[in-house]
Amino acid sequence: MDNLIPFLLWELSPFPSAVVCCYTMSYFLNISRRKTFALCLALAESICHAFFHLVPGLSHPEYLNSTLQVLLIFGSALLFSKSPLLHRLLAPALNIIITTLPEPLSLFVLLYVSSDSVDPTDYIAVASDPAALFLVRFSYFLLVCPLCLLGAQIWDRVVKKASGQILRPTFLFPLSQAIALLLATVLADIHLQSSQAPIYCAFLLAAALLCILADYYLFRSMRQLTEKAAAEERAGWFEYLLEQQHIYYEQYLSDLEDTSRIRHDIRNQLQTAYTLMAQHQDTKARAILDGISSTLDHQAVYCQNRVVNSVLSVKGNLFIQAGISFRFDCTLPDEIPLPEVTLCSLFTNVLDNAYHAVTLTPGVNQEIILSSYIKNGGFLLTCRNPVSPHTKQLPSQDQQQQAISTGQRHGLGLSILQNIADTHNGTMRVDISEATFCIQLFLHLE
């Protein structure tokens, strides 16, 4: 009973540090109920640690304890997180590095505060000294907290923005660091009572410092690769937009040429019809007029604005080929106080997003409804298309920012639309209801 209280103090004193580390890992993996997850995982780690030091007759319980701790961390990440698999493997590795980096200083403190008559590996004897216990645990807590904050910053700025192609080759590096630091910590803990204990601790401290430097260059390289990959994807997307605008311009010129040709033909046919009517040949005149009507019916005019009509003509042909029904209701005049590039970007991004959403949701009512008009000095564009019935809510701000930063085309499309709305003092609203995706853009016109 006399040793029970010191033992409990020794086992419970690292609990706050464990909770901070577990909460950091839950932040990495976007686990719901982070506080509950952190408390339960930290409690499980403390129970395992106490179990291996209570069971008599175990040789080197440090190895068994470290192995079970690693299994607990990786197992909880794999079971309770819905993040990508690479994130669920990388987050525990970073968590192990964060928890083992402060170990050298704690071991130095343990050697420093323990007297010659006290075995530093005798945890109950060390726990009986309040000053030793406080220095060891508090120094560890002071180092773990800033390391967790630094890890969260690295995760947000580098890991979350990195694609799978960048994470795969770099994953083994932090994993090997975590294994090396764990083994070095266990060896230093085992030889803590020998005369070479300071040497082991010095080597462990040097290894920790080397890991810090290596991680710095690793994550800096990952960030540069991520930015380069995102820039290349953005360049590819804008090249695609430029190509689409060139297609619309060619369609615009083709429409102008067709219109001029049809106008010339209709003028000649009308003159012929008038001549036949003057000669009382009404049947032949009616046949010519019916041919003119048929010609006009075959010319699809979606909008009076020639630029917008060119975009809708190209997209309409694409939807017809894909078997997608659509409705375009655009009552826009030929002259709009908006740049032609802006009009192309607006309708291109909206219709491209709708097309990709429809192609990814088979088995639903595949219909795209687009409307646009000018009212009260403002330009309004609305587009509705079906989405998967399982999609009940919009992506979070972090997910949208991640998509935009990694250069994903859907994220870039939304980013371009938002930038256009901001430039013209307008708004962009996105809503999902009853398996229908609706985007609405309003721009103020001068």
CSV table of C-alpha atoms in Angstrom, one decimal:
chain,number,residue,atom,x,y,z
A,1,MET,CA,0.0,0.0,0.0
A,2,ASP,CA,2.9,2.3,0.7
A,3,ASN,CA,4.1,1.9,-2.9
A,4,LEU,CA,0.7,2.2,-4.4
A,5,ILE,CA,0.3,6.0,-4.3
A,6,PRO,CA,3.8,6.7,-5.7
A,7,PHE,CA,3.1,4.2,-8.5
A,8,LEU,CA,-0.2,5.8,-9.3
A,9,LEU,CA,1.4,9.2,-9.4
A,10,TRP,CA,4.1,7.9,-11.7
A,11,GLU,CA,1.6,6.3,-14.1
A,12,LEU,CA,-1.0,9.2,-14.1
A,13,SER,CA,1.4,12.1,-14.3
A,14,PRO,CA,2.1,11.6,-18.1
A,15,PHE,CA,-1.7,11.5,-18.8
A,16,PRO,CA,-2.0,15.2,-19.7
A,17,SER,CA,0.8,14.9,-22.2
A,18,ALA,CA,-0.8,11.7,-23.7
A,19,VAL,CA,-4.1,13.5,-24.1
A,20,VAL,CA,-2.5,16.4,-25.9
A,21,CYS,CA,-0.7,14.0,-28.3
A,22,CYS,CA,-3.8,11.9,-28.9
A,23,TYR,CA,-5.9,15.0,-29.5
A,24,THR,CA,-3.3,16.2,-32.0
A,25,MET,CA,-3.6,13.0,-33.9
A,26,SER,CA,-7.4,13.2,-34.0
A,27,TYR,CA,-6.9,16.7,-35.4
A,28,PHE,CA,-4.7,15.3,-38.1
A,29,LEU,CA,-7.3,12.7,-39.1
A,30,ASN,CA,-10.5,14.9,-38.7
A,31,ILE,CA,-11.9,12.4,-36.2
A,32,SER,CA,-15.3,13.4,-34.8
A,33,ARG,CA,-15.5,13.8,-31.0
A,34,ARG,CA,-11.8,14.5,-30.7
A,35,LYS,CA,-11.8,15.0,-26.9
A,36,THR,CA,-13.5,11.7,-26.3
A,37,PHE,CA,-11.1,9.9,-28.7
A,38,ALA,CA,-8.1,11.6,-27.0
A,39,LEU,CA,-9.2,10.7,-23.5
A,40,CYS,CA,-10.0,7.1,-24.3
A,41,LEU,CA,-6.8,6.5,-26.3
A,42,ALA,CA,-4.6,8.1,-23.6
A,43,LEU,CA,-6.3,6.0,-20.9
A,44,ALA,CA,-5.7,2.8,-22.9
A,45,GLU,CA,-2.0,3.7,-23.3
A,46,SER,CA,-1.7,4.4,-19.5
A,47,ILE,CA,-3.4,1.1,-18.7
A,48,CYS,CA,-1.0,-0.8,-21.0
A,49,HIS,CA,2.0,1.0,-19.5
A,50,ALA,CA,0.9,0.2,-16.0
A,51,PHE,CA,0.1,-3.5,-16.9
A,52,PHE,CA,3.6,-4.2,-18.2
A,53,HIS,CA,5.2,-2.8,-15.1
A,54,LEU,CA,3.0,-4.5,-12.7
A,55,VAL,CA,3.2,-8.0,-14.1
A,56,PRO,CA,6.2,-9.7,-12.5
A,57,GLY,CA,8.7,-11.9,-14.3
A,58,LEU,CA,8.6,-10.0,-17.7
A,59,SER,CA,12.0,-9.5,-19.3
A,60,HIS,CA,12.4,-6.1,-20.9
A,61,PRO,CA,8.8,-5.0,-20.5
A,62,GLU,CA,9.8,-1.8,-22.3
A,63,TYR,CA,9.8,-3.7,-25.6
A,64,LEU,CA,6.4,-5.1,-25.1
A,65,ASN,CA,5.0,-1.8,-23.9
A,66,SER,CA,6.4,0.1,-26.9
A,67,THR,CA,5.1,-2.5,-29.3
A,68,LEU,CA,1.6,-2.4,-27.9
A,69,GLN,CA,1.6,1.4,-27.8
A,70,VAL,CA,2.5,1.5,-31.5
A,71,LEU,CA,-0.3,-1.0,-32.3
A,72,LEU,CA,-2.8,1.1,-30.3
A,73,ILE,CA,-1.9,4.3,-32.2
A,74,PHE,CA,-2.0,2.8,-35.6
A,75,GLY,CA,-5.0,0.7,-34.9
A,76,SER,CA,-7.1,3.6,-33.6
A,77,ALA,CA,-6.1,5.7,-36.6
A,78,LEU,CA,-7.1,3.0,-39.1
A,79,LEU,CA,-10.4,2.2,-37.3
A,80,PHE,CA,-11.8,5.6,-36.2
A,81,SER,CA,-10.8,7.8,-39.1
A,82,LYS,CA,-12.3,8.2,-42.6
A,83,SER,CA,-9.3,10.1,-44.0
A,84,PRO,CA,-7.3,8.7,-46.9
A,85,LEU,CA,-5.2,5.6,-46.1
A,86,LEU,CA,-1.9,7.5,-46.5
A,87,HIS,CA,-3.1,10.1,-44.0
A,88,ARG,CA,-4.1,7.3,-41.5
A,89,LEU,CA,-0.6,5.8,-41.8
A,90,LEU,CA,1.3,9.1,-41.8
A,91,ALA,CA,-0.5,10.7,-38.8
A,92,PRO,CA,0.5,7.9,-36.3
A,93,ALA,CA,4.1,8.0,-37.5
A,94,LEU,CA,4.2,11.8,-36.9
A,95,ASN,CA,2.5,11.3,-33.6
A,96,ILE,CA,5.2,8.8,-32.5
A,97,ILE,CA,7.9,11.2,-33.6
A,98,ILE,CA,6.3,14.0,-31.6
A,99,THR,CA,6.0,11.9,-28.4
A,100,THR,CA,9.5,10.4,-28.6
A,101,LEU,CA,11.5,13.6,-29.4
A,102,PRO,CA,11.2,15.0,-25.8
A,103,GLU,CA,12.4,11.7,-24.3
A,104,PRO,CA,16.1,12.6,-24.3
A,105,LEU,CA,15.6,15.7,-22.1
A,106,SER,CA,13.3,13.7,-19.8
A,107,LEU,CA,15.9,11.0,-19.4
A,108,PHE,CA,18.6,13.7,-18.7
A,109,VAL,CA,16.4,15.2,-16.0
A,110,LEU,CA,15.8,11.8,-14.5
A,111,LEU,CA,19.5,11.1,-14.3
A,112,TYR,CA,20.1,14.6,-12.9
A,113,VAL,CA,17.5,14.5,-10.1
A,114,SER,CA,18.1,10.9,-9.1
A,115,SER,CA,20.6,10.5,-6.3
A,116,ASP,CA,23.2,7.7,-6.1
A,117,SER,CA,21.1,5.7,-3.7
A,118,VAL,CA,18.0,5.8,-6.0
A,119,ASP,CA,17.9,3.6,-9.1
A,120,PRO,CA,16.5,5.8,-12.0
A,121,THR,CA,14.8,2.7,-13.5
A,122,ASP,CA,13.0,2.2,-10.2
A,123,TYR,CA,9.9,4.2,-11.1
A,124,ILE,CA,8.4,3.9,-7.6
A,125,ALA,CA,11.5,5.3,-6.0
A,126,VAL,CA,11.7,8.2,-8.4
A,127,ALA,CA,7.9,8.8,-8.0
A,128,SER,CA,8.5,9.0,-4.2
A,129,ASP,CA,10.5,12.2,-4.8
A,130,PRO,CA,8.0,15.0,-5.7
A,131,ALA,CA,10.7,17.2,-7.1
A,132,ALA,CA,12.0,14.5,-9.4
A,133,LEU,CA,8.5,13.6,-10.6
A,134,PHE,CA,7.5,17.2,-11.3
A,135,LEU,CA,10.7,18.0,-13.2
A,136,VAL,CA,10.5,14.9,-15.4
A,137,ARG,CA,6.9,15.1,-16.3
A,138,PHE,CA,6.7,18.9,-16.5
A,139,SER,CA,9.7,19.2,-18.8
A,140,TYR,CA,8.2,16.5,-21.0
A,141,PHE,CA,4.8,18.4,-21.1
A,142,LEU,CA,6.5,21.7,-21.9
A,143,LEU,CA,8.2,20.1,-24.9
A,144,VAL,CA,5.3,18.1,-26.2
A,145,CYS,CA,2.8,21.0,-26.4
A,146,PRO,CA,4.8,23.2,-28.8
A,147,LEU,CA,5.8,20.1,-30.8
A,148,CYS,CA,2.1,19.3,-31.2
A,149,LEU,CA,1.3,22.8,-32.3
A,150,LEU,CA,4.2,22.7,-34.8
A,151,GLY,CA,3.0,19.3,-36.1
A,152,ALA,CA,-0.5,20.8,-36.6
A,153,GLN,CA,0.9,23.6,-38.6
A,154,ILE,CA,3.0,21.2,-40.8
A,155,TRP,CA,0.0,19.0,-41.3
A,156,ASP,CA,-2.2,21.9,-42.4
A,157,ARG,CA,0.3,23.6,-44.7
A,158,VAL,CA,2.1,20.5,-46.2
A,159,VAL,CA,0.4,17.2,-45.7
A,160,LYS,CA,-3.3,18.1,-46.3
A,161,LYS,CA,-2.3,19.9,-49.5
A,162,ALA,CA,0.0,17.2,-50.8
A,163,SER,CA,-1.4,14.7,-53.3
A,164,GLY,CA,-1.0,10.9,-53.0
A,165,GLN,CA,1.8,10.9,-55.5
A,166,ILE,CA,3.9,13.0,-53.2
A,167,LEU,CA,2.9,11.3,-50.0
A,168,ARG,CA,3.7,7.7,-51.1
A,169,PRO,CA,7.5,8.0,-51.5
A,170,THR,CA,7.9,10.2,-48.4
A,171,PHE,CA,5.8,8.1,-46.1
A,172,LEU,CA,8.5,5.5,-45.3
A,173,PHE,CA,10.9,8.3,-44.1
A,174,PRO,CA,8.9,9.5,-41.0
A,175,LEU,CA,7.9,5.9,-40.3
A,176,SER,CA,11.6,4.8,-40.2
A,177,GLN,CA,12.3,7.8,-38.0
A,178,ALA,CA,9.5,6.8,-35.6
A,179,ILE,CA,10.9,3.2,-35.4
A,180,ALA,CA,14.5,4.4,-34.8
A,181,LEU,CA,13.5,6.9,-32.1
A,182,LEU,CA,11.4,4.2,-30.3
A,183,LEU,CA,14.2,1.7,-30.3
A,184,ALA,CA,16.7,4.3,-29.2
A,185,THR,CA,14.4,5.4,-26.3
A,186,VAL,CA,13.8,1.8,-25.2
A,187,LEU,CA,17.6,1.1,-25.2
A,188,ALA,CA,18.3,4.3,-23.3
A,189,ASP,CA,15.6,3.3,-20.8
A,190,ILE,CA,17.0,-0.2,-20.4
A,191,HIS,CA,20.6,1.0,-19.8
A,192,LEU,CA,19.5,3.9,-17.5
A,193,GLN,CA,21.1,2.4,-14.5
A,194,SER,CA,24.5,1.6,-16.1
A,195,SER,CA,27.5,3.9,-16.1
A,196,GLN,CA,27.0,4.5,-19.8
A,197,ALA,CA,23.5,5.9,-19.4
A,198,PRO,CA,24.6,9.5,-20.2
A,199,ILE,CA,26.2,8.2,-23.4
A,200,TYR,CA,23.0,6.5,-24.5
A,201,CYS,CA,21.0,9.7,-23.6
A,202,ALA,CA,23.5,11.8,-25.6
A,203,PHE,CA,23.2,9.6,-28.6
A,204,LEU,CA,19.4,9.7,-28.3
A,205,LEU,CA,19.5,13.5,-28.1
A,206,ALA,CA,21.7,13.6,-31.2
A,207,ALA,CA,19.3,11.3,-33.1
A,208,ALA,CA,16.4,13.5,-32.1
A,209,LEU,CA,18.1,16.6,-33.3
A,210,LEU,CA,19.0,14.9,-36.6
A,211,CYS,CA,15.4,13.9,-37.0
A,212,ILE,CA,14.3,17.5,-36.5
A,213,LEU,CA,16.7,18.7,-39.2
A,214,ALA,CA,15.8,15.9,-41.6
A,215,ASP,CA,12.0,16.5,-41.1
A,216,TYR,CA,12.5,20.2,-41.7
A,217,TYR,CA,14.1,19.6,-45.1
A,218,LEU,CA,11.6,16.7,-45.9
A,219,PHE,CA,8.5,18.9,-45.3
A,220,ARG,CA,10.1,21.8,-47.1
A,221,SER,CA,10.7,19.6,-50.1
A,222,MET,CA,7.2,18.2,-49.9
A,223,ARG,CA,5.7,21.7,-49.8
A,224,GLN,CA,7.8,22.7,-52.8
A,225,LEU,CA,6.6,19.6,-54.7
A,226,THR,CA,3.0,20.3,-53.7
A,227,GLU,CA,3.2,23.9,-54.9
A,228,LYS,CA,4.8,22.8,-58.2
A,229,ALA,CA,2.2,20.1,-58.8
A,230,ALA,CA,-0.6,22.5,-58.0
A,231,ALA,CA,0.9,25.1,-60.3
A,232,GLU,CA,1.2,22.6,-63.1
A,233,GLU,CA,-2.5,21.5,-62.6
A,234,ARG,CA,-3.6,25.1,-62.6
A,235,ALA,CA,-1.7,25.7,-65.8
A,236,GLY,CA,-3.3,22.7,-67.3
A,237,TRP,CA,-6.7,23.9,-66.3
A,238,PHE,CA,-6.2,27.4,-67.6
A,239,GLU,CA,-4.8,25.9,-70.8
A,240,TYR,CA,-8.1,23.9,-71.1
A,241,LEU,CA,-10.1,27.1,-70.5
A,242,LEU,CA,-8.1,28.9,-73.2
A,243,GLU,CA,-8.7,26.0,-75.6
A,244,GLN,CA,-12.4,26.1,-74.8
A,245,GLN,CA,-12.6,29.8,-75.4
A,246,HIS,CA,-10.8,29.3,-78.8
A,247,ILE,CA,-13.5,26.7,-79.6
A,248,TYR,CA,-16.2,29.2,-78.7
A,249,TYR,CA,-14.6,31.9,-80.8
A,250,GLU,CA,-14.5,29.5,-83.8
A,251,GLN,CA,-18.1,28.6,-83.1
A,252,TYR,CA,-18.9,32.3,-82.9
A,253,LEU,CA,-17.3,33.0,-86.3
A,254,SER,CA,-19.0,29.9,-87.8
A,255,ASP,CA,-22.4,31.2,-86.5
A,256,LEU,CA,-21.8,34.6,-88.0
A,257,GLU,CA,-20.9,33.0,-91.4
A,258,ASP,CA,-23.9,30.7,-91.2
A,259,THR,CA,-26.2,33.6,-90.3
A,260,SER,CA,-24.9,35.7,-93.3
A,261,ARG,CA,-25.3,32.8,-95.7
A,262,ILE,CA,-28.8,31.9,-94.4
A,263,ARG,CA,-29.9,35.6,-94.5
A,264,HIS,CA,-28.7,35.8,-98.1
A,265,ASP,CA,-30.6,32.6,-99.1
A,266,ILE,CA,-33.7,33.7,-97.3
A,267,ARG,CA,-33.7,37.0,-99.0
A,268,ASN,CA,-33.4,35.3,-102.4
A,269,GLN,CA,-36.1,32.8,-101.6
A,270,LEU,CA,-38.5,35.5,-100.3
A,271,GLN,CA,-38.0,37.5,-103.6
A,272,THR,CA,-38.9,34.3,-105.5
A,273,ALA,CA,-41.9,33.7,-103.3
A,274,TYR,CA,-43.1,37.3,-103.8
A,275,THR,CA,-42.7,36.8,-107.6
A,276,LEU,CA,-44.7,33.6,-107.5
A,277,MET,CA,-47.4,35.1,-105.4
A,278,ALA,CA,-47.7,38.0,-107.9
A,279,GLN,CA,-48.1,35.3,-110.6
A,280,HIS,CA,-50.9,33.7,-108.5
A,281,GLN,CA,-48.8,30.5,-108.0
A,282,ASP,CA,-49.6,30.3,-104.3
A,283,THR,CA,-48.8,26.6,-104.0
A,284,LYS,CA,-45.2,27.0,-105.1
A,285,ALA,CA,-44.9,30.2,-102.9
A,286,ARG,CA,-46.2,28.3,-99.9
A,287,ALA,CA,-43.6,25.5,-100.4
A,288,ILE,CA,-40.8,28.0,-100.5
A,289,LEU,CA,-42.0,29.7,-97.3
A,290,ASP,CA,-42.3,26.2,-95.6
A,291,GLY,CA,-38.7,25.6,-96.6
A,292,ILE,CA,-37.6,28.9,-95.0
A,293,SER,CA,-39.5,28.0,-91.8
A,294,SER,CA,-37.8,24.5,-91.7
A,295,THR,CA,-34.4,26.1,-92.2
A,296,LEU,CA,-35.0,28.5,-89.3
A,297,ASP,CA,-36.1,25.7,-87.0
A,298,HIS,CA,-32.9,23.8,-87.5
A,299,GLN,CA,-30.8,26.7,-86.3
A,300,ALA,CA,-30.8,26.4,-82.5
A,301,VAL,CA,-30.6,29.8,-80.9
A,302,TYR,CA,-30.2,29.6,-77.1
A,303,CYS,CA,-29.5,33.2,-76.4
A,304,GLN,CA,-29.5,36.6,-78.2
A,305,ASN,CA,-26.0,37.2,-76.9
A,306,ARG,CA,-23.7,35.8,-79.6
A,307,VAL,CA,-20.9,34.9,-77.2
A,308,VAL,CA,-23.1,33.1,-74.8
A,309,ASN,CA,-25.0,31.4,-77.6
A,310,SER,CA,-21.7,30.0,-78.9
A,311,VAL,CA,-20.8,28.5,-75.5
A,312,LEU,CA,-24.3,27.0,-75.2
A,313,SER,CA,-24.2,25.6,-78.7
A,314,VAL,CA,-21.0,23.8,-78.0
A,315,LYS,CA,-22.2,22.5,-74.6
A,316,GLY,CA,-25.6,21.6,-76.0
A,317,ASN,CA,-24.0,19.4,-78.7
A,318,LEU,CA,-21.8,17.8,-76.0
A,319,PHE,CA,-24.9,17.1,-73.8
A,320,ILE,CA,-26.8,15.6,-76.8
A,321,GLN,CA,-23.9,13.3,-77.6
A,322,ALA,CA,-23.8,12.1,-74.0
A,323,GLY,CA,-27.5,11.6,-73.8
A,324,ILE,CA,-28.1,14.3,-71.2
A,325,SER,CA,-31.3,16.3,-71.4
A,326,PHE,CA,-30.9,20.0,-70.8
A,327,ARG,CA,-32.9,23.2,-70.7
A,328,PHE,CA,-31.3,26.6,-71.5
A,329,ASP,CA,-33.3,29.7,-70.7
A,330,CYS,CA,-31.1,32.7,-71.3
A,331,THR,CA,-32.7,36.0,-72.0
A,332,LEU,CA,-29.6,38.1,-72.4
A,333,PRO,CA,-29.2,41.0,-74.8
A,334,ASP,CA,-26.4,41.1,-77.3
A,335,GLU,CA,-24.6,43.9,-75.4
A,336,ILE,CA,-23.8,43.1,-71.8
A,337,PRO,CA,-21.4,45.3,-69.7
A,338,LEU,CA,-19.2,42.2,-68.9
A,339,PRO,CA,-16.0,41.2,-70.7
A,340,GLU,CA,-16.4,38.3,-73.2
A,341,VAL,CA,-13.7,36.4,-71.3
A,342,THR,CA,-15.8,36.7,-68.1
A,343,LEU,CA,-18.9,35.4,-69.9
A,344,CYS,CA,-17.0,32.4,-71.3
A,345,SER,CA,-15.5,31.6,-67.9
A,346,LEU,CA,-18.9,31.8,-66.1
A,347,PHE,CA,-20.8,29.6,-68.5
A,348,THR,CA,-17.9,27.2,-69.1
A,349,ASN,CA,-17.2,26.5,-65.4
A,350,VAL,CA,-20.8,26.2,-64.5
A,351,LEU,CA,-21.7,23.8,-67.3
A,352,ASP,CA,-18.5,21.8,-66.9
A,353,ASN,CA,-19.2,21.2,-63.2
A,354,ALA,CA,-22.8,20.2,-64.1
A,355,TYR,CA,-21.6,17.8,-66.8
A,356,HIS,CA,-19.1,16.1,-64.5
A,357,ALA,CA,-21.6,15.8,-61.7
A,358,VAL,CA,-24.2,14.2,-64.1
A,359,THR,CA,-21.7,11.7,-65.5
A,360,LEU,CA,-20.7,10.6,-62.0
A,361,THR,CA,-24.3,10.0,-60.9
A,362,PRO,CA,-25.8,7.4,-63.2
A,363,GLY,CA,-29.3,6.1,-62.6
A,364,VAL,CA,-30.8,9.5,-61.7
A,365,ASN,CA,-32.8,12.0,-63.7
A,366,GLN,CA,-29.9,13.4,-65.9
A,367,GLU,CA,-31.1,16.9,-66.7
A,368,ILE,CA,-29.2,20.1,-66.5
A,369,ILE,CA,-31.3,23.3,-66.2
A,370,LEU,CA,-29.6,26.7,-66.8
A,371,SER,CA,-31.2,30.1,-66.7
A,372,SER,CA,-29.7,33.6,-66.9
A,373,TYR,CA,-31.1,37.0,-67.2
A,374,ILE,CA,-30.5,40.6,-66.2
A,375,LYS,CA,-32.7,42.2,-63.5
A,376,ASN,CA,-32.4,45.4,-61.5
A,377,GLY,CA,-29.0,46.2,-62.8
A,378,GLY,CA,-27.6,42.8,-62.0
A,379,PHE,CA,-26.6,39.6,-63.9
A,380,LEU,CA,-28.1,36.4,-62.5
A,381,LEU,CA,-26.9,32.9,-63.5
A,382,THR,CA,-28.5,29.8,-62.0
A,383,CYS,CA,-27.7,26.1,-62.8
A,384,ARG,CA,-29.3,23.0,-61.4
A,385,ASN,CA,-28.1,19.4,-61.9
A,386,PRO,CA,-28.5,16.1,-60.1
A,387,VAL,CA,-26.0,14.8,-57.6
A,388,SER,CA,-25.7,11.5,-55.8
A,389,PRO,CA,-28.5,11.0,-53.2
A,390,HIS,CA,-25.8,10.1,-50.6
A,391,THR,CA,-24.4,13.7,-50.9
A,392,LYS,CA,-26.3,15.4,-48.2
A,393,GLN,CA,-24.1,18.4,-47.4
A,394,LEU,CA,-21.5,20.6,-49.0
A,395,PRO,CA,-17.7,20.1,-48.5
A,396,SER,CA,-16.3,21.9,-45.6
A,397,GLN,CA,-14.2,25.0,-46.0
A,398,ASP,CA,-11.0,23.1,-45.4
A,399,GLN,CA,-12.0,20.5,-48.0
A,400,GLN,CA,-12.8,23.2,-50.6
A,401,GLN,CA,-9.5,25.0,-49.8
A,402,GLN,CA,-7.6,21.7,-50.1
A,403,ALA,CA,-9.2,21.0,-53.4
A,404,ILE,CA,-8.3,24.5,-54.7
A,405,SER,CA,-4.7,24.4,-53.3
A,406,THR,CA,-4.0,20.9,-54.8
A,407,GLY,CA,-5.2,22.1,-58.2
A,408,GLN,CA,-8.2,19.8,-58.5
A,409,ARG,CA,-10.3,21.0,-61.4
A,410,HIS,CA,-13.6,21.1,-59.6
A,411,GLY,CA,-12.0,23.2,-56.8
A,412,LEU,CA,-10.4,25.5,-59.4
A,413,GLY,CA,-13.7,25.9,-61.2
A,414,LEU,CA,-15.4,27.0,-58.0
A,415,SER,CA,-12.4,29.3,-57.2
A,416,ILE,CA,-12.7,31.0,-60.6
A,417,LEU,CA,-16.4,31.5,-60.1
A,418,GLN,CA,-15.9,33.0,-56.7
A,419,ASN,CA,-13.2,35.3,-57.9
A,420,ILE,CA,-15.5,36.6,-60.7
A,421,ALA,CA,-18.2,37.2,-58.2
A,422,ASP,CA,-15.8,39.1,-55.9
A,423,THR,CA,-14.5,41.1,-58.8
A,424,HIS,CA,-18.0,42.4,-59.7
A,425,ASN,CA,-19.2,42.9,-56.1
A,426,GLY,CA,-21.5,39.9,-56.4
A,427,THR,CA,-22.2,36.7,-54.6
A,428,MET,CA,-22.0,33.0,-55.3
A,429,ARG,CA,-24.4,30.6,-53.5
A,430,VAL,CA,-24.2,26.8,-53.6
A,431,ASP,CA,-26.9,24.6,-52.2
A,432,ILE,CA,-27.7,20.8,-52.1
A,433,SER,CA,-31.2,19.7,-51.5
A,434,GLU,CA,-33.0,16.4,-52.4
A,435,ALA,CA,-30.1,15.2,-54.5
A,436,THR,CA,-30.0,18.4,-56.6
A,437,PHE,CA,-27.0,20.6,-56.8
A,438,CYS,CA,-27.8,24.3,-57.4
A,439,ILE,CA,-25.3,27.1,-58.0
A,440,GLN,CA,-26.4,30.7,-58.3
A,441,LEU,CA,-24.2,33.7,-59.2
A,442,PHE,CA,-25.2,37.3,-59.0
A,443,LEU,CA,-23.0,40.1,-60.5
A,444,HIS,CA,-23.5,43.8,-60.2
A,445,LEU,CA,-23.4,45.5,-63.6
A,446,GLU,CA,-22.2,49.1,-64.1
